[in-house]
mmCIF file of N, CA and C and ligand atoms in Angstrom:
data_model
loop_
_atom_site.group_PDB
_atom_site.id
_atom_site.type_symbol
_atom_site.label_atom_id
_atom_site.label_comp_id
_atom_site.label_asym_id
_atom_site.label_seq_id
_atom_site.Cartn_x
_atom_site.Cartn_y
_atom_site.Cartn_z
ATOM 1 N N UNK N 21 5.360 60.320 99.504
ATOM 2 C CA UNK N 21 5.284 60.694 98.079
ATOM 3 C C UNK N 21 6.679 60.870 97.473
ATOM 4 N N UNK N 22 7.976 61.792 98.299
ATOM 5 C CA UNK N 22 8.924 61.359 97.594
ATOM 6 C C UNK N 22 9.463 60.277 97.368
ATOM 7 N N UNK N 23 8.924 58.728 98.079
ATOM 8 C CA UNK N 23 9.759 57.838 97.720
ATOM 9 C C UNK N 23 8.777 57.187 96.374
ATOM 10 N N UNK N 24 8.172 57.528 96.170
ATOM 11 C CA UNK N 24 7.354 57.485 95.138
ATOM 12 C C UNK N 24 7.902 58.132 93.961
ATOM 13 N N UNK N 25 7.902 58.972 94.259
ATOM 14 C CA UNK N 25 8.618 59.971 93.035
ATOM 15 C C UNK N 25 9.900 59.275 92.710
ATOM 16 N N UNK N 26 10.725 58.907 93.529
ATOM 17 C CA UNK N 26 12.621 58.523 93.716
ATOM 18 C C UNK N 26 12.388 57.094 93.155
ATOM 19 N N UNK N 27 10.835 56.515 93.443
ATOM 20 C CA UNK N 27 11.120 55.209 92.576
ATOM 21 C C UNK N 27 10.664 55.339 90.611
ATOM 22 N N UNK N 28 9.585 56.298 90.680
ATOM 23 C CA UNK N 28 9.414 56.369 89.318
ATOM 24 C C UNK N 28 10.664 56.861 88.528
ATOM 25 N N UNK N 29 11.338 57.627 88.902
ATOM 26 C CA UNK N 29 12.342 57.844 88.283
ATOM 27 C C UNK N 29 13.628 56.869 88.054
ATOM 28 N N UNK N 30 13.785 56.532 88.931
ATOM 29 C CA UNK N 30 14.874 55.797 89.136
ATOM 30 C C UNK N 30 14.389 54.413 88.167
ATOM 31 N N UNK N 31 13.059 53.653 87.813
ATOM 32 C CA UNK N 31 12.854 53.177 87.203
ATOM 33 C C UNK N 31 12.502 53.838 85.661
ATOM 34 N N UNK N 32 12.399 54.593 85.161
ATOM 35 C CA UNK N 32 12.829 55.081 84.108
ATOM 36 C C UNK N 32 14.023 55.460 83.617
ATOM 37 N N UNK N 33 15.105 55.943 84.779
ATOM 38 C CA UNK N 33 16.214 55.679 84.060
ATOM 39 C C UNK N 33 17.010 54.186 83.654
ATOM 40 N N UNK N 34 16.249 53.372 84.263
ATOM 41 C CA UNK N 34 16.720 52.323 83.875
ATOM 42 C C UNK N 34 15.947 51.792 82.870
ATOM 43 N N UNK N 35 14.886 52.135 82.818
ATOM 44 C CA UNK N 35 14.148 51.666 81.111
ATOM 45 C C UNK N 35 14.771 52.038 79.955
ATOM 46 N N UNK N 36 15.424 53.381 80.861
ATOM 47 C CA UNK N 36 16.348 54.369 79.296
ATOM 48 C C UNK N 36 17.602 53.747 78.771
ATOM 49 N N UNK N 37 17.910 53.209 79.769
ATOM 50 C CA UNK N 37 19.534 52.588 79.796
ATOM 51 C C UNK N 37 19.289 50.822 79.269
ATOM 52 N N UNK N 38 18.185 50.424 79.630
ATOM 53 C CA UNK N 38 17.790 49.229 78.710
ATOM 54 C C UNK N 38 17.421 49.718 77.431
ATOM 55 N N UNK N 39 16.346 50.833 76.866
ATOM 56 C CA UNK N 39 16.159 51.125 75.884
ATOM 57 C C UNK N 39 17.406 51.631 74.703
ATOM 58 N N UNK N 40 18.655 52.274 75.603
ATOM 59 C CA UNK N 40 19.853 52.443 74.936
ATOM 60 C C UNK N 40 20.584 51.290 74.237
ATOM 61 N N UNK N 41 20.656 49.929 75.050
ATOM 62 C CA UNK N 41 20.959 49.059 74.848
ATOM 63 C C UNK N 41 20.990 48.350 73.656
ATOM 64 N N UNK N 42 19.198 48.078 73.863
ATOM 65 C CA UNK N 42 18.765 47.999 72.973
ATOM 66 C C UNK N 42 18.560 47.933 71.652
ATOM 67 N N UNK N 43 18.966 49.658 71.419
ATOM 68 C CA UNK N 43 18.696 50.248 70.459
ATOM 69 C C UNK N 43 20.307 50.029 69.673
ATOM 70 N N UNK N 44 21.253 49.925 70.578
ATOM 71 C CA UNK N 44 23.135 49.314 70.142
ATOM 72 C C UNK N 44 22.696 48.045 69.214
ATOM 73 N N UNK N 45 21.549 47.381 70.003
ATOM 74 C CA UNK N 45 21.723 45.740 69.511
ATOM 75 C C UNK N 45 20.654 45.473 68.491
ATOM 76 N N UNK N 46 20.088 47.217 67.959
ATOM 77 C CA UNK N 46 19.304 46.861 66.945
ATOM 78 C C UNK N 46 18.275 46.210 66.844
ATOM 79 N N UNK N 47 17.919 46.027 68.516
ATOM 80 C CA UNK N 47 16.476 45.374 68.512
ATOM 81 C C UNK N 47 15.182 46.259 69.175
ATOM 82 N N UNK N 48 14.839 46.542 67.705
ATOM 83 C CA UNK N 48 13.574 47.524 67.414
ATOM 84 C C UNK N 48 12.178 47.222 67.746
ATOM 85 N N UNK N 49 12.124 45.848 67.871
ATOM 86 C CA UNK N 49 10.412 45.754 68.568
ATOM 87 C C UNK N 49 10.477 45.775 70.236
ATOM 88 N N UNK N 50 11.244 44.931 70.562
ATOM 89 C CA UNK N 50 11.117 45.348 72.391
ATOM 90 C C UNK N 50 11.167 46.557 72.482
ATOM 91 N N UNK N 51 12.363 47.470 71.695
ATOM 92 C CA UNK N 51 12.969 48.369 71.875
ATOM 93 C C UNK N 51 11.341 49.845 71.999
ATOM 94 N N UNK N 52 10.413 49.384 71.252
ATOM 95 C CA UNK N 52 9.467 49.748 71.058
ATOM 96 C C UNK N 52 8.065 50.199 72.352
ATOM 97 N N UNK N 53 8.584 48.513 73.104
ATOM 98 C CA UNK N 53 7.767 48.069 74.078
ATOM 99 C C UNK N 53 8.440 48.847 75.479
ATOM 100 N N UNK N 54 9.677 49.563 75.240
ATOM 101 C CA UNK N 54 10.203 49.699 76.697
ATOM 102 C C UNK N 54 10.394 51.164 76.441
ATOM 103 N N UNK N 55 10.534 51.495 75.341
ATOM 104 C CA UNK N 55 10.237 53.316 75.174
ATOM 105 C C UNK N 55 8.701 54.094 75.182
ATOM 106 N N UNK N 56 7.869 52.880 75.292
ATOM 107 C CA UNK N 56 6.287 53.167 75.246
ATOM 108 C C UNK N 56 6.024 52.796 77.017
ATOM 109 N N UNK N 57 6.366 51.947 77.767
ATOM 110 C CA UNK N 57 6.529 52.102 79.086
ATOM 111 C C UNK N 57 7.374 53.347 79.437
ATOM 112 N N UNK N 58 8.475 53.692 78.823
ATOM 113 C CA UNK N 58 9.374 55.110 79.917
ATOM 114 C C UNK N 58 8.370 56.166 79.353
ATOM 115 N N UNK N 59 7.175 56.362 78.393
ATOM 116 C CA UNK N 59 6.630 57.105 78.100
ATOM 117 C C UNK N 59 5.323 57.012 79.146
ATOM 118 N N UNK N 60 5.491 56.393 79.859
ATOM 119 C CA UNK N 60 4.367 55.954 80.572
ATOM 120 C C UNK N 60 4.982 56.646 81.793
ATOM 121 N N UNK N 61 6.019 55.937 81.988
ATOM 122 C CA UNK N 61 6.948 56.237 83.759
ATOM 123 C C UNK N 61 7.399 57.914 83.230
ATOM 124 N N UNK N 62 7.257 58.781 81.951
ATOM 125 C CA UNK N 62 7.241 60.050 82.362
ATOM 126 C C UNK N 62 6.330 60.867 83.062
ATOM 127 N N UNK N 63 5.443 60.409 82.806
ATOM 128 C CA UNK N 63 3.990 60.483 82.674
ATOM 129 C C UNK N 63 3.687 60.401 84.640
ATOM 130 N N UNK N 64 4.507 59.257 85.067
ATOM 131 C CA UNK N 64 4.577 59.142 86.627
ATOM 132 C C UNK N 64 5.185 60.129 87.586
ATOM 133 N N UNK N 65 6.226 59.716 86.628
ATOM 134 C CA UNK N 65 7.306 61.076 87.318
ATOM 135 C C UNK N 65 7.026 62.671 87.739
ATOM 136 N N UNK N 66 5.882 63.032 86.214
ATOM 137 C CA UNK N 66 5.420 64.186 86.498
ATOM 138 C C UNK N 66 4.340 64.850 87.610
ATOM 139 N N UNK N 67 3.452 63.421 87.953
ATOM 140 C CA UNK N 67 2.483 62.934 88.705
ATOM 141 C C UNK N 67 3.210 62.902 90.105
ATOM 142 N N UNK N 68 4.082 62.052 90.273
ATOM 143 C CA UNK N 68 4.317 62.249 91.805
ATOM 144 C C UNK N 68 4.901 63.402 92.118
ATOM 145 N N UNK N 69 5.598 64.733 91.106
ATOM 146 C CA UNK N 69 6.328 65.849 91.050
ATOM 147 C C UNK N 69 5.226 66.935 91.802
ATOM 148 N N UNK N 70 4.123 66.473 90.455
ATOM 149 C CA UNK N 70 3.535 67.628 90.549
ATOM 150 C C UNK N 70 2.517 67.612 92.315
ATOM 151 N N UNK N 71 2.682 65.965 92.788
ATOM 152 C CA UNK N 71 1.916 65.959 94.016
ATOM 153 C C UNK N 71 2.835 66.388 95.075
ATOM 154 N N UNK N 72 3.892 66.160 94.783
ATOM 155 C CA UNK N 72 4.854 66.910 95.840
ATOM 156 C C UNK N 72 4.672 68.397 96.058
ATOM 157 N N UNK N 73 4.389 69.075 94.656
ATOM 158 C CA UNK N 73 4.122 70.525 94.537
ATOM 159 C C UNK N 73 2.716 70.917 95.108
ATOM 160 N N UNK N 74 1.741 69.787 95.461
ATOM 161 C CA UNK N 74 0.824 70.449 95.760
ATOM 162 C C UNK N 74 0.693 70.503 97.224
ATOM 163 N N UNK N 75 1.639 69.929 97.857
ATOM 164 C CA UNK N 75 1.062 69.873 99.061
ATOM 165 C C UNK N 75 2.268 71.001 100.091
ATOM 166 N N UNK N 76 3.009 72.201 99.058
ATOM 167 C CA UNK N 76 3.719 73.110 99.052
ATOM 168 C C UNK N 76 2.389 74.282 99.442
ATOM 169 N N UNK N 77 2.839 75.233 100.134
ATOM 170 C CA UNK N 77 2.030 76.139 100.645
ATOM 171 C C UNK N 77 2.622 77.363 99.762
ATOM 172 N N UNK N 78 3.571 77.806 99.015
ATOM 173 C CA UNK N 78 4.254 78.077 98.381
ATOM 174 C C UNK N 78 4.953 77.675 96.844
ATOM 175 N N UNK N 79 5.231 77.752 96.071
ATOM 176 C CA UNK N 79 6.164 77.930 94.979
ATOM 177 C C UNK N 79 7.695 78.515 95.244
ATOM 178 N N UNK N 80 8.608 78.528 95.573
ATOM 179 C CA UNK N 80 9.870 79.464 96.001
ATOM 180 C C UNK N 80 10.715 78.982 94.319
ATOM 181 N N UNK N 81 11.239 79.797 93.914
ATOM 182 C CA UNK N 81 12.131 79.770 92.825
ATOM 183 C C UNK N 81 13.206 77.986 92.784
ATOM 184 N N UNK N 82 13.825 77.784 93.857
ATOM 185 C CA UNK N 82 14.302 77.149 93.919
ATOM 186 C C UNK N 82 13.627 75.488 93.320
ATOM 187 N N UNK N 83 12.106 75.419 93.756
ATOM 188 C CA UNK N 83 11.083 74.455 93.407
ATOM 189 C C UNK N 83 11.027 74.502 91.868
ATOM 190 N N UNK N 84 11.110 75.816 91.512
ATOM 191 C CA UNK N 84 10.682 76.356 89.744
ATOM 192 C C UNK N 84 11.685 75.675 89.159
ATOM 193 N N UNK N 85 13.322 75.587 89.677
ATOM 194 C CA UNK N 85 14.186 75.402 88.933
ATOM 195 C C UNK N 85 13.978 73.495 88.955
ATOM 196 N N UNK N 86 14.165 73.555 89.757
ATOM 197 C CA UNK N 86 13.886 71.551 90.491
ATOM 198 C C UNK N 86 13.089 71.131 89.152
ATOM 199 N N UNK N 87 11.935 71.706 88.929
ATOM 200 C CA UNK N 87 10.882 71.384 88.108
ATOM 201 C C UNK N 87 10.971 71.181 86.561
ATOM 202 N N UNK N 88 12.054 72.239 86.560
ATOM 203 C CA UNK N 88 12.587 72.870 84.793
ATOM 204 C C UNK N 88 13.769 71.837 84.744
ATOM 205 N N UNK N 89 14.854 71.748 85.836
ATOM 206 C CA UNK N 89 15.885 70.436 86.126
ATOM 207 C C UNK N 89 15.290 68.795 85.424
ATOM 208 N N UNK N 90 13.714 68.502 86.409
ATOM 209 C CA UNK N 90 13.119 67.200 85.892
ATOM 210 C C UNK N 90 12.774 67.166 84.655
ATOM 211 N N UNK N 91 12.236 68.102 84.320
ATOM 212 C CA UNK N 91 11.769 68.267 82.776
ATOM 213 C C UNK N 91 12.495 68.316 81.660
ATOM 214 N N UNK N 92 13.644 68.765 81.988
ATOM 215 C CA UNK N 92 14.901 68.637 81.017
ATOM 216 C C UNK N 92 15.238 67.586 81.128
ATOM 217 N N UNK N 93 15.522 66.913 82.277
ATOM 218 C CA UNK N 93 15.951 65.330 82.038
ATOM 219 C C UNK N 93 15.331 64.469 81.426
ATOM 220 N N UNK N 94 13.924 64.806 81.682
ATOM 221 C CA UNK N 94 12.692 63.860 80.978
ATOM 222 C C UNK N 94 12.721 64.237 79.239
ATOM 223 N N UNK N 95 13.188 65.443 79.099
ATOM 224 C CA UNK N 95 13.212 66.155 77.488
ATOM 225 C C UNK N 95 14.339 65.281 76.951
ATOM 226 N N UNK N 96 15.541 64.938 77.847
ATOM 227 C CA UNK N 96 16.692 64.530 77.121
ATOM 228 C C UNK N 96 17.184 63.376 76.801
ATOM 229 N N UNK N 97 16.123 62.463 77.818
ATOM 230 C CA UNK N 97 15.963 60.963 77.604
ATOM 231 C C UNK N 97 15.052 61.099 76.086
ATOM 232 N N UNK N 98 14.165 61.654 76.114
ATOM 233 C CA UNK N 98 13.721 61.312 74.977
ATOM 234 C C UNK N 98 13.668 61.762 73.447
ATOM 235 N N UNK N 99 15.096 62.851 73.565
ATOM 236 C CA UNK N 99 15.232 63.377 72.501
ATOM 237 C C UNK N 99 17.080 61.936 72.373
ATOM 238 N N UNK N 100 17.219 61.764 73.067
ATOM 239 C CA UNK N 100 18.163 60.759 72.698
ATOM 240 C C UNK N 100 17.678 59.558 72.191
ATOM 241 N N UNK N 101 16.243 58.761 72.665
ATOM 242 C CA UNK N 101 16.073 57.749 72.100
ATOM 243 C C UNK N 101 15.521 57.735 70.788
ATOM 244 N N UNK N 102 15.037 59.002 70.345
ATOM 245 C CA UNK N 102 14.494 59.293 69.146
ATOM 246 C C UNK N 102 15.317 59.615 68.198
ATOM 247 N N UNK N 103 16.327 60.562 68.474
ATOM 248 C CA UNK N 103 17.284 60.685 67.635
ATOM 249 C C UNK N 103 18.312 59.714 67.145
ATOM 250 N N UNK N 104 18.270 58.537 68.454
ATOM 251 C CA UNK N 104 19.230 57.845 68.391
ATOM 252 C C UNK N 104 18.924 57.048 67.314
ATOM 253 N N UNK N 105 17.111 56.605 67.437
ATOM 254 C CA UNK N 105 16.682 56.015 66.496
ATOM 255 C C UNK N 105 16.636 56.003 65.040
ATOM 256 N N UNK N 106 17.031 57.239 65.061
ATOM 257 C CA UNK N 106 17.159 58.034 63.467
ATOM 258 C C UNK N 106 18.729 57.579 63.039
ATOM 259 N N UNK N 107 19.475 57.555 63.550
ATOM 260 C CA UNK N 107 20.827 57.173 63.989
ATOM 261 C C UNK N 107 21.921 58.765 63.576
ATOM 262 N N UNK N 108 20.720 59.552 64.305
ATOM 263 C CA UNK N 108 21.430 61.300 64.149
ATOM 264 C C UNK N 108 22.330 61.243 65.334
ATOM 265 N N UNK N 109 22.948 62.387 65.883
ATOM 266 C CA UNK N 109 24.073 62.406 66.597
ATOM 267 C C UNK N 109 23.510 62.876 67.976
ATOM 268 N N UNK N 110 23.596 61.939 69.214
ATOM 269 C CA UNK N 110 23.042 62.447 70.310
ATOM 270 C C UNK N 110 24.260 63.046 71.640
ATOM 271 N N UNK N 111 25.133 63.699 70.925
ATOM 272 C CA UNK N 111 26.020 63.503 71.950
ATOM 273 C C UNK N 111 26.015 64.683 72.645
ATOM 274 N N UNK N 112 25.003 66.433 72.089
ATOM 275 C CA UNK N 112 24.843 66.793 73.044
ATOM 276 C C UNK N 112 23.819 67.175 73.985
ATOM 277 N N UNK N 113 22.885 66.223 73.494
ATOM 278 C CA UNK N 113 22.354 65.607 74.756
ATOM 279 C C UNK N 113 22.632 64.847 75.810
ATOM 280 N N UNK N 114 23.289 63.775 75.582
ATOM 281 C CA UNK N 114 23.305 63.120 76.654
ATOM 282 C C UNK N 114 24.472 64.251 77.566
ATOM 283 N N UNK N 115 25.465 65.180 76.867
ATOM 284 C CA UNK N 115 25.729 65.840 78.127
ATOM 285 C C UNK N 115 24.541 66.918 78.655
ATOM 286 N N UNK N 116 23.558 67.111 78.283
ATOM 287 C CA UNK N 116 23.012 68.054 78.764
ATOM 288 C C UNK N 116 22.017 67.284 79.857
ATOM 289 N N UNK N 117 21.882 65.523 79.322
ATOM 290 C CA UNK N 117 20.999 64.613 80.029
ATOM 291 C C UNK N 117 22.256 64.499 81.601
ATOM 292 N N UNK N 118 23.100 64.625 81.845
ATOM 293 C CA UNK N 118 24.240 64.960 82.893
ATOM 294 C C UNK N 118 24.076 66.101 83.613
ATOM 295 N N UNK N 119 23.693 67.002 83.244
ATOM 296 C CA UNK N 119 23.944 68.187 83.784
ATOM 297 C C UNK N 119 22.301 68.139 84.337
ATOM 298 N N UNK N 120 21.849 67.906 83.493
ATOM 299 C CA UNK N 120 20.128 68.210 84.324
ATOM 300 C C UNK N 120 20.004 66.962 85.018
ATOM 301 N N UNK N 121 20.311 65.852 84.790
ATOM 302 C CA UNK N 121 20.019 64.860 86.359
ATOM 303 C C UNK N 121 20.729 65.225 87.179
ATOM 304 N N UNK N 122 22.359 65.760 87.431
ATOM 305 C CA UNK N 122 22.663 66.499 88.735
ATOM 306 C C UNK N 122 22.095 67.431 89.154
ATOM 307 N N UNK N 123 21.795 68.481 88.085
ATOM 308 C CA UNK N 123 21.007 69.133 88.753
ATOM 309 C C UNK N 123 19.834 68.695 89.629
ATOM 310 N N UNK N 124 18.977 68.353 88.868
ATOM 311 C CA UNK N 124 17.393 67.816 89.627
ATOM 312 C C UNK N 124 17.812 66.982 90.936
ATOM 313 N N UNK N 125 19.057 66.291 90.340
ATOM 314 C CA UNK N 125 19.218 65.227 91.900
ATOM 315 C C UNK N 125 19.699 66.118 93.028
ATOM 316 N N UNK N 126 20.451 66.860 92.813
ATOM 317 C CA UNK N 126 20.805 68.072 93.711
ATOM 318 C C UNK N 126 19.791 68.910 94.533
ATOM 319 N N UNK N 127 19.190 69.333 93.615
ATOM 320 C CA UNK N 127 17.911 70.280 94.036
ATOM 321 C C UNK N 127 17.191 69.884 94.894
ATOM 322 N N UNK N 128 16.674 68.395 94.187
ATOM 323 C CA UNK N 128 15.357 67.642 95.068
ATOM 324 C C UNK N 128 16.283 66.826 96.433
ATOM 325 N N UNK N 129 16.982 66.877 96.282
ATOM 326 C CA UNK N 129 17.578 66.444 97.678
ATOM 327 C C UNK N 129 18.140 67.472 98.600
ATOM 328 N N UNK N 130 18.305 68.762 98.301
ATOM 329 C CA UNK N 130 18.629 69.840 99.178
ATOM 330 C C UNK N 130 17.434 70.574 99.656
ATOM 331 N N UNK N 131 16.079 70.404 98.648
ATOM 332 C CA UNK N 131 14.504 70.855 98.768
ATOM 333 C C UNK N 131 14.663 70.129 100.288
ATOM 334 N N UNK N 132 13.394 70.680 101.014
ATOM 335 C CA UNK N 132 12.837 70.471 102.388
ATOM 336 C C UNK N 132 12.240 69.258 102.487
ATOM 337 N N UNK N 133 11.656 68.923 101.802
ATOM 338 C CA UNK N 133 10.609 67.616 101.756
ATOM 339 C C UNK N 133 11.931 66.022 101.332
ATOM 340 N N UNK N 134 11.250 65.727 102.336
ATOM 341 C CA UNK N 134 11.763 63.938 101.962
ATOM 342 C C UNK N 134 12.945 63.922 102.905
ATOM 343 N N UNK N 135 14.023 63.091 102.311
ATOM 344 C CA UNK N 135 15.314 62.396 103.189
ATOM 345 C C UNK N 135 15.907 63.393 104.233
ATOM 346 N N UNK N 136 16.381 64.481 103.060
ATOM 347 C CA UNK N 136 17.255 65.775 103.472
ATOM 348 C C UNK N 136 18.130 65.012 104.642
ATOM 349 N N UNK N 137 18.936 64.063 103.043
ATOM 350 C CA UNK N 137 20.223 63.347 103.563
ATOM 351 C C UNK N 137 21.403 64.113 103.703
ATOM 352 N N UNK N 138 21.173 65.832 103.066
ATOM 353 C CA UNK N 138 22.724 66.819 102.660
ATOM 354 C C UNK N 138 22.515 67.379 104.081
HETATM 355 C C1 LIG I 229 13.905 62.368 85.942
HETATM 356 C C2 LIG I 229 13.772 63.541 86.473
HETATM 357 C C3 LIG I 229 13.775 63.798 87.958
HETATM 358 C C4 LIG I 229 14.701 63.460 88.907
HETATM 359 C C5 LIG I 229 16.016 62.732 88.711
HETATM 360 C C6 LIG I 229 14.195 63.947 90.186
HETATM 361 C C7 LIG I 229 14.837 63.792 91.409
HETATM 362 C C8 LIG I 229 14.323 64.149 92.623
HETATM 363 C C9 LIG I 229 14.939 63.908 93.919
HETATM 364 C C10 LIG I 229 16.254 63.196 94.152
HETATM 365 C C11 LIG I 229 14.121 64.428 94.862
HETATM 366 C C12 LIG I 229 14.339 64.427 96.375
HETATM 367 C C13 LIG I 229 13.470 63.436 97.048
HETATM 368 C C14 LIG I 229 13.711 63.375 98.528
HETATM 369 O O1 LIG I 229 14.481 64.169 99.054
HETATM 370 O O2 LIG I 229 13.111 62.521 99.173
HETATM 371 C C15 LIG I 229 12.993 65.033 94.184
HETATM 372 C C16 LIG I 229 11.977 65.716 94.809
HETATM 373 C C17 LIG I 229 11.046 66.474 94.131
HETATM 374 N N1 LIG I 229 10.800 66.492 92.768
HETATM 375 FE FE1 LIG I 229 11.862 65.516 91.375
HETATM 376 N N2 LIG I 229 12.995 64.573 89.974
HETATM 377 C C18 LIG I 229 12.711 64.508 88.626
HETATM 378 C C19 LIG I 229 11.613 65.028 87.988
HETATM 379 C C20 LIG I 229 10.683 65.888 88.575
HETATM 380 C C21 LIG I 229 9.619 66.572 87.878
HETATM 381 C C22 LIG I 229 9.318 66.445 86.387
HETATM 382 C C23 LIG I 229 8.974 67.336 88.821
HETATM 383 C C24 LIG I 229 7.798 68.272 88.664
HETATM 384 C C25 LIG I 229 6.725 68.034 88.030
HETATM 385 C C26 LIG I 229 9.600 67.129 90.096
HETATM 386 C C27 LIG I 229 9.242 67.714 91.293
HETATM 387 C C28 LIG I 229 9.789 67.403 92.516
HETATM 388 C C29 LIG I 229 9.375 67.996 93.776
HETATM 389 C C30 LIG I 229 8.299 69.057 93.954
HETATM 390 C C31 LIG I 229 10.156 67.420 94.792
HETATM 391 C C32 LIG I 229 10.134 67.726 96.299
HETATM 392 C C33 LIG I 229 11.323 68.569 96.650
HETATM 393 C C34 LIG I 229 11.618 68.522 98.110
HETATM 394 O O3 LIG I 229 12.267 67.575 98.571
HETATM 395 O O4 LIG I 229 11.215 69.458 98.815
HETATM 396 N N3 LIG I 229 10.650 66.241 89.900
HETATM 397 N N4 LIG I 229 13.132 64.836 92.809
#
């Protein structure tokens, strides 16, 4: 299940980073078609998260934060493509979209479950 999880994500950040693109080159109908898929792959992400969480015998704080980490990242992808769309100012998001993917990437790789490559 985490490599499940490590792929939904990892393929949404790259929908985001095509959808950024995108959105530079002013092309608003794909641009449409690939922010309605990462709305889909959030939707995954939370799914393989929340199956990781269930098969926890426990909750420990550290999991709580992991959780609030993904969710912010998932909040900040999509307050950037929306705003961006508006052509309002996303710049502090995307540092906050920095700070919460290290985080989460940190967390979920120091968590017990999966690689525990650290
Ligand atoms: C885009 C946002 C996210 C990123 C970048 C991310 C990243 C990661 C990474 C790198 C791992 C470690 C996998 C492994 O060691 O095999 C992981 C595990 C996990 N993630 Fe996420 N995640 C995200 C979102 C979420 C969300 C939204 C949830 C909750 C609903 C969640 C819950 C978990 C849980 C429970 C684990 C297992 C932790 C463990 O290894 O013990 N993640 N995540």
């Amino acid at each position: 299940m985490t490599h499940a999880h490590i792929t939904t994500w990892v393929i949404a950040l790259i929908l985001f980073f095509v959808g950024i693109s995108m959105q530079k080159g002013g092309k608003t109908k794909p641009l449409k078609m690939v922010h309605m898929t990462l709305r889909l792959f959030y939707l995954f992400i939370l799914g393989t998260g929340i199956a990781l969480l269930l098969g926890l015998d426990a909750l420990p704080g550290s999991y709580i934060l992991k959780v609030i980490a993904g969710i912010w990242v998932i909040g900040m992808m999509e307050m950037i493509l929306v705003r961006g769309g508006k052509g309002k100012s996303t710049n502090i998001f995307w540092i906050q979209l920095i700070i919460a993917f290290i985080l989460a990437l940190y967390l979920g790789l120091n968590l017990p479950l999966g690689f525990d490559i650290f």
